[in-house]
Amino acid sequence: MRILLTASTGLPREKIEEITQALPEVECIIVDDTLEAMRNAMPHTQALIGCPRPFFSKELLELAGNSLRWIHVPGAGCEEFLIPELIESDVVLTNGRVIQGPEVADHALALLLTLTRNIHFVLRGTIGTTIARPSDKMMPRPVELRNKLAIVVGAGGIGMLIAERLHAFGMTVYGVDQECIPMIRSIDRWYVPECLSEVLSLADVVILSVPVTSRTKKMFGAKEFALMKPSAYFVNVCRGAIVDTEALTEALKQGRIKSAGLDVTDPEPLPVDHPLLNMENVVITPHIAGPSDNNRERSAELIRQNIERFVKGFPLINVVNKKLGY
C-alpha cells in the first residue's frame, strides 16, 4: 500500500518507522514540497498526506488515477482541496480539525485580551521609550470579561475550545452553529446561523471560528456590523474570506464596533497602505494562530491512527463532508 507524505507534513521519521514496523504492507514515500516531485510521485498512490495547497489540482487527481482513495489535510481549513473533481469522486478527505484547536483558542483569547486590557495602546506608546502608566485621557478604560456576553460563530471543535476559555473568564457564551451539542457546559445557549441577526445586538464579544464554504463567505458584512453594539469587540481566527473587509473597515472607522482582533484578513496579507493596518482599535497578527509547541505531535498521532485505520478498513477520523465543505 503506497502512502505519499510531503515534507511539509512534518511527520517525524521515528513516527514513520513506527507505522511501517506495525504495518509492513505500508510503503511511506516522502517527497519534497514541489509540484514536479508531486507529479512524479502521484501514480499508483493510494493515500496522499499533506499536499501543499497551491499544488492541489485536477491534474494530480488524474495522475493518481483510480488508485487514490484518501487525502489528508493536516490543517483545519481545506477549501483549496474542494474542487469539483474531488467532491464528485469516492476519495475520502480528512483534515486536522481540533488538532490546532488549543492554540487557535488561545490565540483568540490573546487577541481579545490585548484589546480589552489596552495592551496594544501600551505597546505602541512605549516602543523605544521608558514605560510609564498612560493616563485615562490617552486610552479608554480597560474592560473586564466577567459577566459579559460572547457569541462564538462556528462552535465546532475549535469554537468549543474558545467557549471553554471564555466561560473560564466568567462570560456567558452563546454558540452559533448548524449543530448544537446541549451537553457542552461552556456554551449557555445555542443558535442556528439563520438566527445570528437576532442575537448580535446582545454581544459584547463576537469571535469567528467557521470554515470557509459557499454559505459562510462574507457572512459578516455591513448588515451584521450595524447590528452589533458600538462597544463590541470582534475577533476573527478562521479565514479572512468570512468577513467583508471593506464593511469591517467602515464599521471600525465609524465607531459601529469598538475594536477588532484579526489573525486572518482578505486579502492576506493586506496591502501596505490598507487602513486597517494603521487603526488604533485594530490588532492584526499574520495568520499565526495555528502553530504551537505541541500541535505537530498531535498531528503526527492523528496521521498514524488514520493510516492504521485506512489499512485495516476502519472509518477514518475527521472525515470532511465534501459537499458541505467541513
GROMACS .gro file of C-alpha atoms in nm:
model
  326
    1MET     CA    1   0.000   0.000   0.000
    2ARG     CA    2   0.160   0.323  -0.122
    3ILE     CA    3   0.116   0.630   0.100
    4LEU     CA    4   0.261   0.961  -0.012
    5LEU     CA    5   0.371   1.215   0.251
    6THR     CA    6   0.501   1.560   0.163
    7ALA     CA    7   0.793   1.704   0.357
    8SER     CA    8   0.584   1.989   0.497
    9THR     CA    9   0.369   1.739   0.683
   10GLY     CA   10   0.646   1.734   0.940
   11LEU     CA   11   0.590   1.370   1.034
   12PRO     CA   12   0.895   1.264   1.240
   13ARG     CA   13   1.099   0.981   1.095
   14GLU     CA   14   1.053   0.778   1.413
   15LYS     CA   15   0.675   0.802   1.366
   16ILE     CA   16   0.710   0.678   1.008
   17GLU     CA   17   0.925   0.389   1.128
   18GLU     CA   18   0.664   0.311   1.393
   19ILE     CA   19   0.398   0.297   1.123
   20THR     CA   20   0.594   0.078   0.881
   21GLN     CA   21   0.702  -0.162   1.156
   22ALA     CA   22   0.346  -0.208   1.278
   23LEU     CA   23   0.207  -0.220   0.923
   24PRO     CA   24   0.466  -0.386   0.696
   25GLU     CA   25   0.228  -0.368   0.399
   26VAL     CA   26   0.258   0.012   0.406
   27GLU     CA   27   0.515   0.190   0.189
   28CYS     CA   28   0.557   0.551   0.307
   29ILE     CA   29   0.706   0.772   0.037
   30ILE     CA   30   0.830   1.118   0.143
   31VAL     CA   31   0.851   1.378  -0.136
   32ASP     CA   32   0.970   1.736  -0.150
   33ASP     CA   33   0.717   2.018  -0.149
   34THR     CA   34   0.750   2.090  -0.519
   35LEU     CA   35   0.498   2.044  -0.796
   36GLU     CA   36   0.741   1.838  -1.002
   37ALA     CA   37   0.803   1.597  -0.713
   38MET     CA   38   0.429   1.566  -0.655
   39ARG     CA   39   0.362   1.493  -1.021
   40ASN     CA   40   0.629   1.223  -1.035
   41ALA     CA   41   0.510   1.052  -0.717
   42MET     CA   42   0.133   1.053  -0.768
   43PRO     CA   43   0.090   0.748  -0.999
   44HIS     CA   44  -0.028   0.440  -0.808
   45THR     CA   45  -0.056   0.638  -0.483
   46GLN     CA   46  -0.342   0.521  -0.260
   47ALA     CA   47  -0.320   0.789   0.009
   48LEU     CA   48  -0.190   1.145  -0.007
   49ILE     CA   49  -0.099   1.321   0.316
   50GLY     CA   50  -0.006   1.689   0.332
   51CYS     CA   51  -0.020   1.816  -0.026
   52PRO     CA   52   0.083   2.185  -0.039
   53ARG     CA   53  -0.237   2.381  -0.101
   54PRO     CA   54  -0.126   2.568  -0.417
   55PHE     CA   55  -0.034   2.241  -0.590
   56PHE     CA   56  -0.358   2.051  -0.548
   57SER     CA   57  -0.539   2.022  -0.878
   58LYS     CA   58  -0.740   1.809  -1.116
   59GLU     CA   59  -0.408   1.713  -1.276
   60LEU     CA   60  -0.278   1.548  -0.957
   61LEU     CA   61  -0.600   1.352  -0.917
   62GLU     CA   62  -0.574   1.229  -1.275
   63LEU     CA   63  -0.211   1.127  -1.226
   64ALA     CA   64  -0.311   0.908  -0.931
   65GLY     CA   65  -0.593   0.754  -1.130
   66ASN     CA   66  -0.832   0.514  -0.965
   67SER     CA   67  -0.574   0.406  -0.708
   68LEU     CA   68  -0.619   0.717  -0.489
   69ARG     CA   69  -0.863   0.655  -0.205
   70TRP     CA   70  -0.774   0.903   0.072
   71ILE     CA   71  -0.637   1.258   0.107
   72HIS     CA   72  -0.545   1.410   0.442
   73VAL     CA   73  -0.507   1.785   0.503
   74PRO     CA   74  -0.305   1.846   0.823
   75GLY     CA   75  -0.476   2.180   0.893
   76ALA     CA   76  -0.841   2.251   0.964
   77GLY     CA   77  -0.915   2.456   0.651
   78CYS     CA   78  -0.949   2.251   0.334
   79GLU     CA   79  -1.130   2.486   0.095
   80GLU     CA   80  -0.849   2.472  -0.164
   81PHE     CA   81  -0.896   2.096  -0.196
   82LEU     CA   82  -1.269   2.104  -0.261
   83ILE     CA   83  -1.252   2.113  -0.639
   84PRO     CA   84  -1.542   1.955  -0.832
   85GLU     CA   85  -1.335   1.653  -0.937
   86LEU     CA   86  -1.263   1.562  -0.574
   87ILE     CA   87  -1.612   1.640  -0.448
   88GLU     CA   88  -1.769   1.408  -0.703
   89SER     CA   89  -1.512   1.130  -0.652
   90ASP     CA   90  -1.508   0.846  -0.400
   91VAL     CA   91  -1.183   0.974  -0.248
   92VAL     CA   92  -1.220   1.032   0.127
   93LEU     CA   93  -1.097   1.368   0.255
   94THR     CA   94  -0.988   1.417   0.617
   95ASN     CA   95  -0.844   1.718   0.795
   96GLY     CA   96  -0.674   1.825   1.117
   97ARG     CA   97  -0.967   1.997   1.286
   98VAL     CA   98  -0.933   2.012   1.664
   99ILE     CA   99  -0.560   1.930   1.624
  100GLN     CA  100  -0.500   2.305   1.609
  101GLY     CA  101  -0.785   2.379   1.848
  102PRO     CA  102  -0.599   2.461   2.172
  103GLU     CA  103  -0.357   2.706   2.017
  104VAL     CA  104  -0.617   2.877   1.796
  105ALA     CA  105  -0.843   2.913   2.100
  106ASP     CA  106  -0.551   3.055   2.300
  107HIS     CA  107  -0.479   3.299   2.019
  108ALA     CA  108  -0.841   3.416   2.004
  109LEU     CA  109  -0.821   3.499   2.374
  110ALA     CA  110  -0.482   3.663   2.327
  111LEU     CA  111  -0.627   3.897   2.064
  112LEU     CA  112  -0.933   3.969   2.278
  113LEU     CA  113  -0.733   4.039   2.593
  114THR     CA  114  -0.489   4.258   2.404
  115LEU     CA  115  -0.786   4.475   2.308
  116THR     CA  116  -0.981   4.468   2.635
  117ARG     CA  117  -0.674   4.534   2.850
  118ASN     CA  118  -0.537   4.805   2.618
  119ILE     CA  119  -0.209   4.621   2.570
  120HIS     CA  120  -0.193   4.742   2.209
  121PHE     CA  121  -0.208   5.105   2.323
  122VAL     CA  122   0.069   5.049   2.576
  123LEU     CA  123   0.298   4.870   2.328
  124ARG     CA  124   0.254   5.134   2.061
  125GLY     CA  125   0.319   5.409   2.311
  126THR     CA  126   0.629   5.261   2.471
  127ILE     CA  127   0.834   5.116   2.188
  128GLY     CA  128   1.178   5.271   2.218
  129THR     CA  129   1.087   5.466   2.530
  130THR     CA  130   1.068   5.411   2.903
  131ILE     CA  131   0.745   5.251   3.022
  132ALA     CA  132   0.508   5.485   3.202
  133ARG     CA  133   0.149   5.429   3.303
  134PRO     CA  134  -0.075   5.608   3.048
  135SER     CA  135  -0.345   5.841   3.171
  136ASP     CA  136  -0.713   5.773   3.108
  137LYS     CA  137  -0.704   6.055   2.854
  138MET     CA  138  -0.454   5.860   2.644
  139MET     CA  139  -0.659   5.544   2.611
  140PRO     CA  140  -1.002   5.401   2.706
  141ARG     CA  141  -1.059   5.228   3.038
  142PRO     CA  142  -0.973   4.856   3.027
  143VAL     CA  143  -1.273   4.621   3.014
  144GLU     CA  144  -1.343   4.315   3.227
  145LEU     CA  145  -1.472   3.999   3.060
  146ARG     CA  146  -1.662   3.874   3.363
  147ASN     CA  147  -2.042   3.894   3.323
  148LYS     CA  148  -2.010   3.996   2.957
  149LEU     CA  149  -2.177   3.805   2.670
  150ALA     CA  150  -1.971   3.640   2.396
  151ILE     CA  151  -2.101   3.486   2.076
  152VAL     CA  152  -1.886   3.217   1.915
  153VAL     CA  153  -1.982   3.184   1.550
  154GLY     CA  154  -1.879   2.836   1.448
  155ALA     CA  155  -1.897   2.633   1.767
  156GLY     CA  156  -1.736   2.317   1.635
  157GLY     CA  157  -1.408   2.171   1.760
  158ILE     CA  158  -1.212   2.498   1.777
  159GLY     CA  159  -1.518   2.703   1.870
  160MET     CA  160  -1.593   2.484   2.169
  161LEU     CA  161  -1.237   2.530   2.296
  162ILE     CA  162  -1.276   2.906   2.257
  163ALA     CA  163  -1.604   2.883   2.451
  164GLU     CA  164  -1.431   2.692   2.732
  165ARG     CA  165  -1.178   2.970   2.774
  166LEU     CA  166  -1.439   3.245   2.760
  167HIS     CA  167  -1.650   3.061   3.017
  168ALA     CA  168  -1.349   3.036   3.247
  169PHE     CA  169  -1.331   3.417   3.243
  170GLY     CA  170  -1.686   3.433   3.373
  171MET     CA  171  -1.852   3.515   3.044
  172THR     CA  172  -2.191   3.398   2.923
  173VAL     CA  173  -2.134   3.223   2.590
  174TYR     CA  174  -2.375   3.170   2.302
  175GLY     CA  175  -2.281   2.927   2.025
  176VAL     CA  176  -2.390   2.969   1.664
  177ASP     CA  177  -2.361   2.651   1.459
  178GLN     CA  178  -2.554   2.417   1.233
  179GLU     CA  179  -2.529   2.151   1.502
  180CYS     CA  180  -2.593   2.205   1.871
  181ILE     CA  181  -2.448   1.988   2.145
  182PRO     CA  182  -2.658   2.058   2.457
  183MET     CA  183  -2.423   1.880   2.697
  184ILE     CA  184  -2.140   2.127   2.634
  185ARG     CA  185  -2.137   2.320   2.961
  186SER     CA  186  -1.928   2.609   2.833
  187ILE     CA  187  -2.200   2.714   2.587
  188ASP     CA  188  -2.504   2.856   2.762
  189ARG     CA  189  -2.733   2.882   2.461
  190TRP     CA  190  -2.729   2.759   2.101
  191TYR     CA  191  -2.849   2.926   1.782
  192VAL     CA  192  -2.852   2.818   1.420
  193PRO     CA  193  -2.678   3.055   1.174
  194GLU     CA  194  -3.014   3.178   1.043
  195CYS     CA  195  -3.080   3.330   1.387
  196LEU     CA  196  -2.747   3.513   1.412
  197SER     CA  197  -2.901   3.852   1.340
  198GLU     CA  198  -3.138   3.806   1.634
  199VAL     CA  199  -2.858   3.788   1.891
  200LEU     CA  200  -2.576   4.004   1.752
  201SER     CA  201  -2.713   4.312   1.924
  202LEU     CA  202  -2.666   4.140   2.261
  203ALA     CA  203  -2.298   4.056   2.219
  204ASP     CA  204  -2.009   4.225   2.394
  205VAL     CA  205  -1.769   3.997   2.207
  206VAL     CA  206  -1.806   3.815   1.873
  207ILE     CA  207  -1.548   3.552   1.776
  208LEU     CA  208  -1.547   3.378   1.437
  209SER     CA  209  -1.426   3.019   1.401
  210VAL     CA  210  -1.619   2.893   1.100
  211PRO     CA  211  -1.488   2.711   0.791
  212VAL     CA  212  -1.496   2.878   0.451
  213THR     CA  213  -1.786   2.748   0.242
  214SER     CA  214  -2.016   2.899  -0.018
  215ARG     CA  215  -2.256   2.978   0.268
  216THR     CA  216  -2.004   3.143   0.500
  217LYS     CA  217  -1.809   3.363   0.258
  218LYS     CA  218  -1.864   3.726   0.357
  219MET     CA  219  -2.123   3.618   0.615
  220PHE     CA  220  -2.013   3.922   0.818
  221GLY     CA  221  -2.080   4.243   0.629
  222ALA     CA  222  -2.228   4.589   0.680
  223LYS     CA  223  -2.563   4.449   0.796
  224GLU     CA  224  -2.406   4.236   1.068
  225PHE     CA  225  -2.174   4.510   1.195
  226ALA     CA  226  -2.466   4.753   1.207
  227LEU     CA  227  -2.645   4.515   1.444
  228MET     CA  228  -2.356   4.499   1.691
  229LYS     CA  229  -2.305   4.725   1.992
  230PRO     CA  230  -2.069   5.023   1.949
  231SER     CA  231  -1.882   4.877   2.249
  232ALA     CA  232  -1.845   4.528   2.095
  233TYR     CA  233  -1.517   4.352   2.023
  234PHE     CA  234  -1.478   4.147   1.703
  235VAL     CA  235  -1.222   3.865   1.668
  236ASN     CA  236  -1.153   3.650   1.361
  237VAL     CA  237  -0.927   3.344   1.385
  238CYS     CA  238  -1.067   3.136   1.099
  239ARG     CA  239  -1.048   3.276   0.744
  240GLY     CA  240  -1.043   3.631   0.611
  241ALA     CA  241  -1.299   3.547   0.341
  242ILE     CA  242  -1.569   3.512   0.609
  243VAL     CA  243  -1.566   3.891   0.651
  244ASP     CA  244  -1.634   4.175   0.409
  245THR     CA  245  -1.312   4.367   0.469
  246GLU     CA  246  -1.448   4.697   0.340
  247ALA     CA  247  -1.753   4.670   0.568
  248LEU     CA  248  -1.531   4.588   0.867
  249THR     CA  249  -1.305   4.884   0.790
  250GLU     CA  250  -1.601   5.120   0.771
  251ALA     CA  251  -1.756   4.981   1.090
  252LEU     CA  252  -1.433   5.049   1.277
  253LYS     CA  253  -1.387   5.394   1.123
  254GLN     CA  254  -1.744   5.497   1.204
  255GLY     CA  255  -1.738   5.353   1.557
  256ARG     CA  256  -2.013   5.099   1.487
  257ILE     CA  257  -1.797   4.847   1.674
  258LYS     CA  258  -1.522   4.920   1.923
  259SER     CA  259  -1.225   4.709   1.818
  260ALA     CA  260  -1.114   4.413   1.607
  261GLY     CA  261  -0.853   4.142   1.661
  262LEU     CA  262  -0.764   3.966   1.336
  263ASP     CA  263  -0.535   3.671   1.271
  264VAL     CA  264  -0.667   3.648   0.914
  265THR     CA  265  -0.762   3.906   0.653
  266ASP     CA  266  -0.896   3.927   0.300
  267PRO     CA  267  -0.676   3.976   0.107
  268GLU     CA  268  -0.391   3.819   0.301
  269PRO     CA  269  -0.162   3.990   0.358
  270LEU     CA  270  -0.329   4.329   0.336
  271PRO     CA  271  -0.174   4.592   0.107
  272VAL     CA  272   0.080   4.801   0.297
  273ASP     CA  273  -0.140   5.111   0.270
  274HIS     CA  274  -0.460   4.943   0.389
  275PRO     CA  275  -0.643   5.148   0.656
  276LEU     CA  276  -0.678   4.851   0.893
  277LEU     CA  277  -0.301   4.842   0.939
  278ASN     CA  278  -0.295   5.190   1.092
  279MET     CA  279  -0.605   5.189   1.311
  280GLU     CA  280  -0.552   5.221   1.686
  281ASN     CA  281  -0.851   4.995   1.756
  282VAL     CA  282  -0.724   4.705   1.546
  283VAL     CA  283  -0.473   4.430   1.629
  284ILE     CA  284  -0.356   4.210   1.341
  285THR     CA  285  -0.134   3.903   1.357
  286PRO     CA  286  -0.010   3.736   1.034
  287HIS     CA  287  -0.210   3.409   1.037
  288ILE     CA  288  -0.007   3.259   1.323
  289ALA     CA  289  -0.285   3.113   1.540
  290GLY     CA  290  -0.225   2.756   1.420
  291PRO     CA  291   0.135   2.665   1.520
  292SER     CA  292   0.236   2.563   1.872
  293ASP     CA  293   0.492   2.356   2.056
  294ASN     CA  294   0.252   2.061   2.077
  295ASN     CA  295   0.040   2.059   1.762
  296ARG     CA  296   0.286   1.867   1.543
  297GLU     CA  297   0.283   1.585   1.795
  298ARG     CA  298  -0.098   1.579   1.789
  299SER     CA  299  -0.099   1.596   1.410
  300ALA     CA  300   0.151   1.309   1.381
  301GLU     CA  301  -0.056   1.091   1.612
  302LEU     CA  302  -0.374   1.161   1.415
  303ILE     CA  303  -0.195   1.068   1.091
  304ARG     CA  304  -0.062   0.749   1.250
  305GLN     CA  305  -0.405   0.648   1.373
  306ASN     CA  306  -0.569   0.723   1.040
  307ILE     CA  307  -0.306   0.529   0.841
  308GLU     CA  308  -0.371   0.229   1.066
  309ARG     CA  309  -0.748   0.269   1.018
  310PHE     CA  310  -0.704   0.311   0.643
  311VAL     CA  311  -0.501  -0.009   0.612
  312LYS     CA  312  -0.744  -0.206   0.829
  313GLY     CA  313  -1.053  -0.069   0.657
  314PHE     CA  314  -1.188   0.114   0.962
  315PRO     CA  315  -1.368   0.453   0.942
  316LEU     CA  316  -1.122   0.742   0.937
  317ILE     CA  317  -1.111   1.022   1.196
  318ASN     CA  318  -1.211   1.377   1.092
  319VAL     CA  319  -1.379   1.291   0.763
  320VAL     CA  320  -1.481   1.606   0.576
  321ASN     CA  321  -1.825   1.632   0.422
  322LYS     CA  322  -1.704   1.737   0.077
  323LYS     CA  323  -2.035   1.884  -0.029
  324LEU     CA  324  -2.076   2.095   0.285
  325GLY     CA  325  -1.708   2.189   0.294
  326TYR     CA  326  -1.627   2.091   0.652
   0.00000   0.00000   0.00000
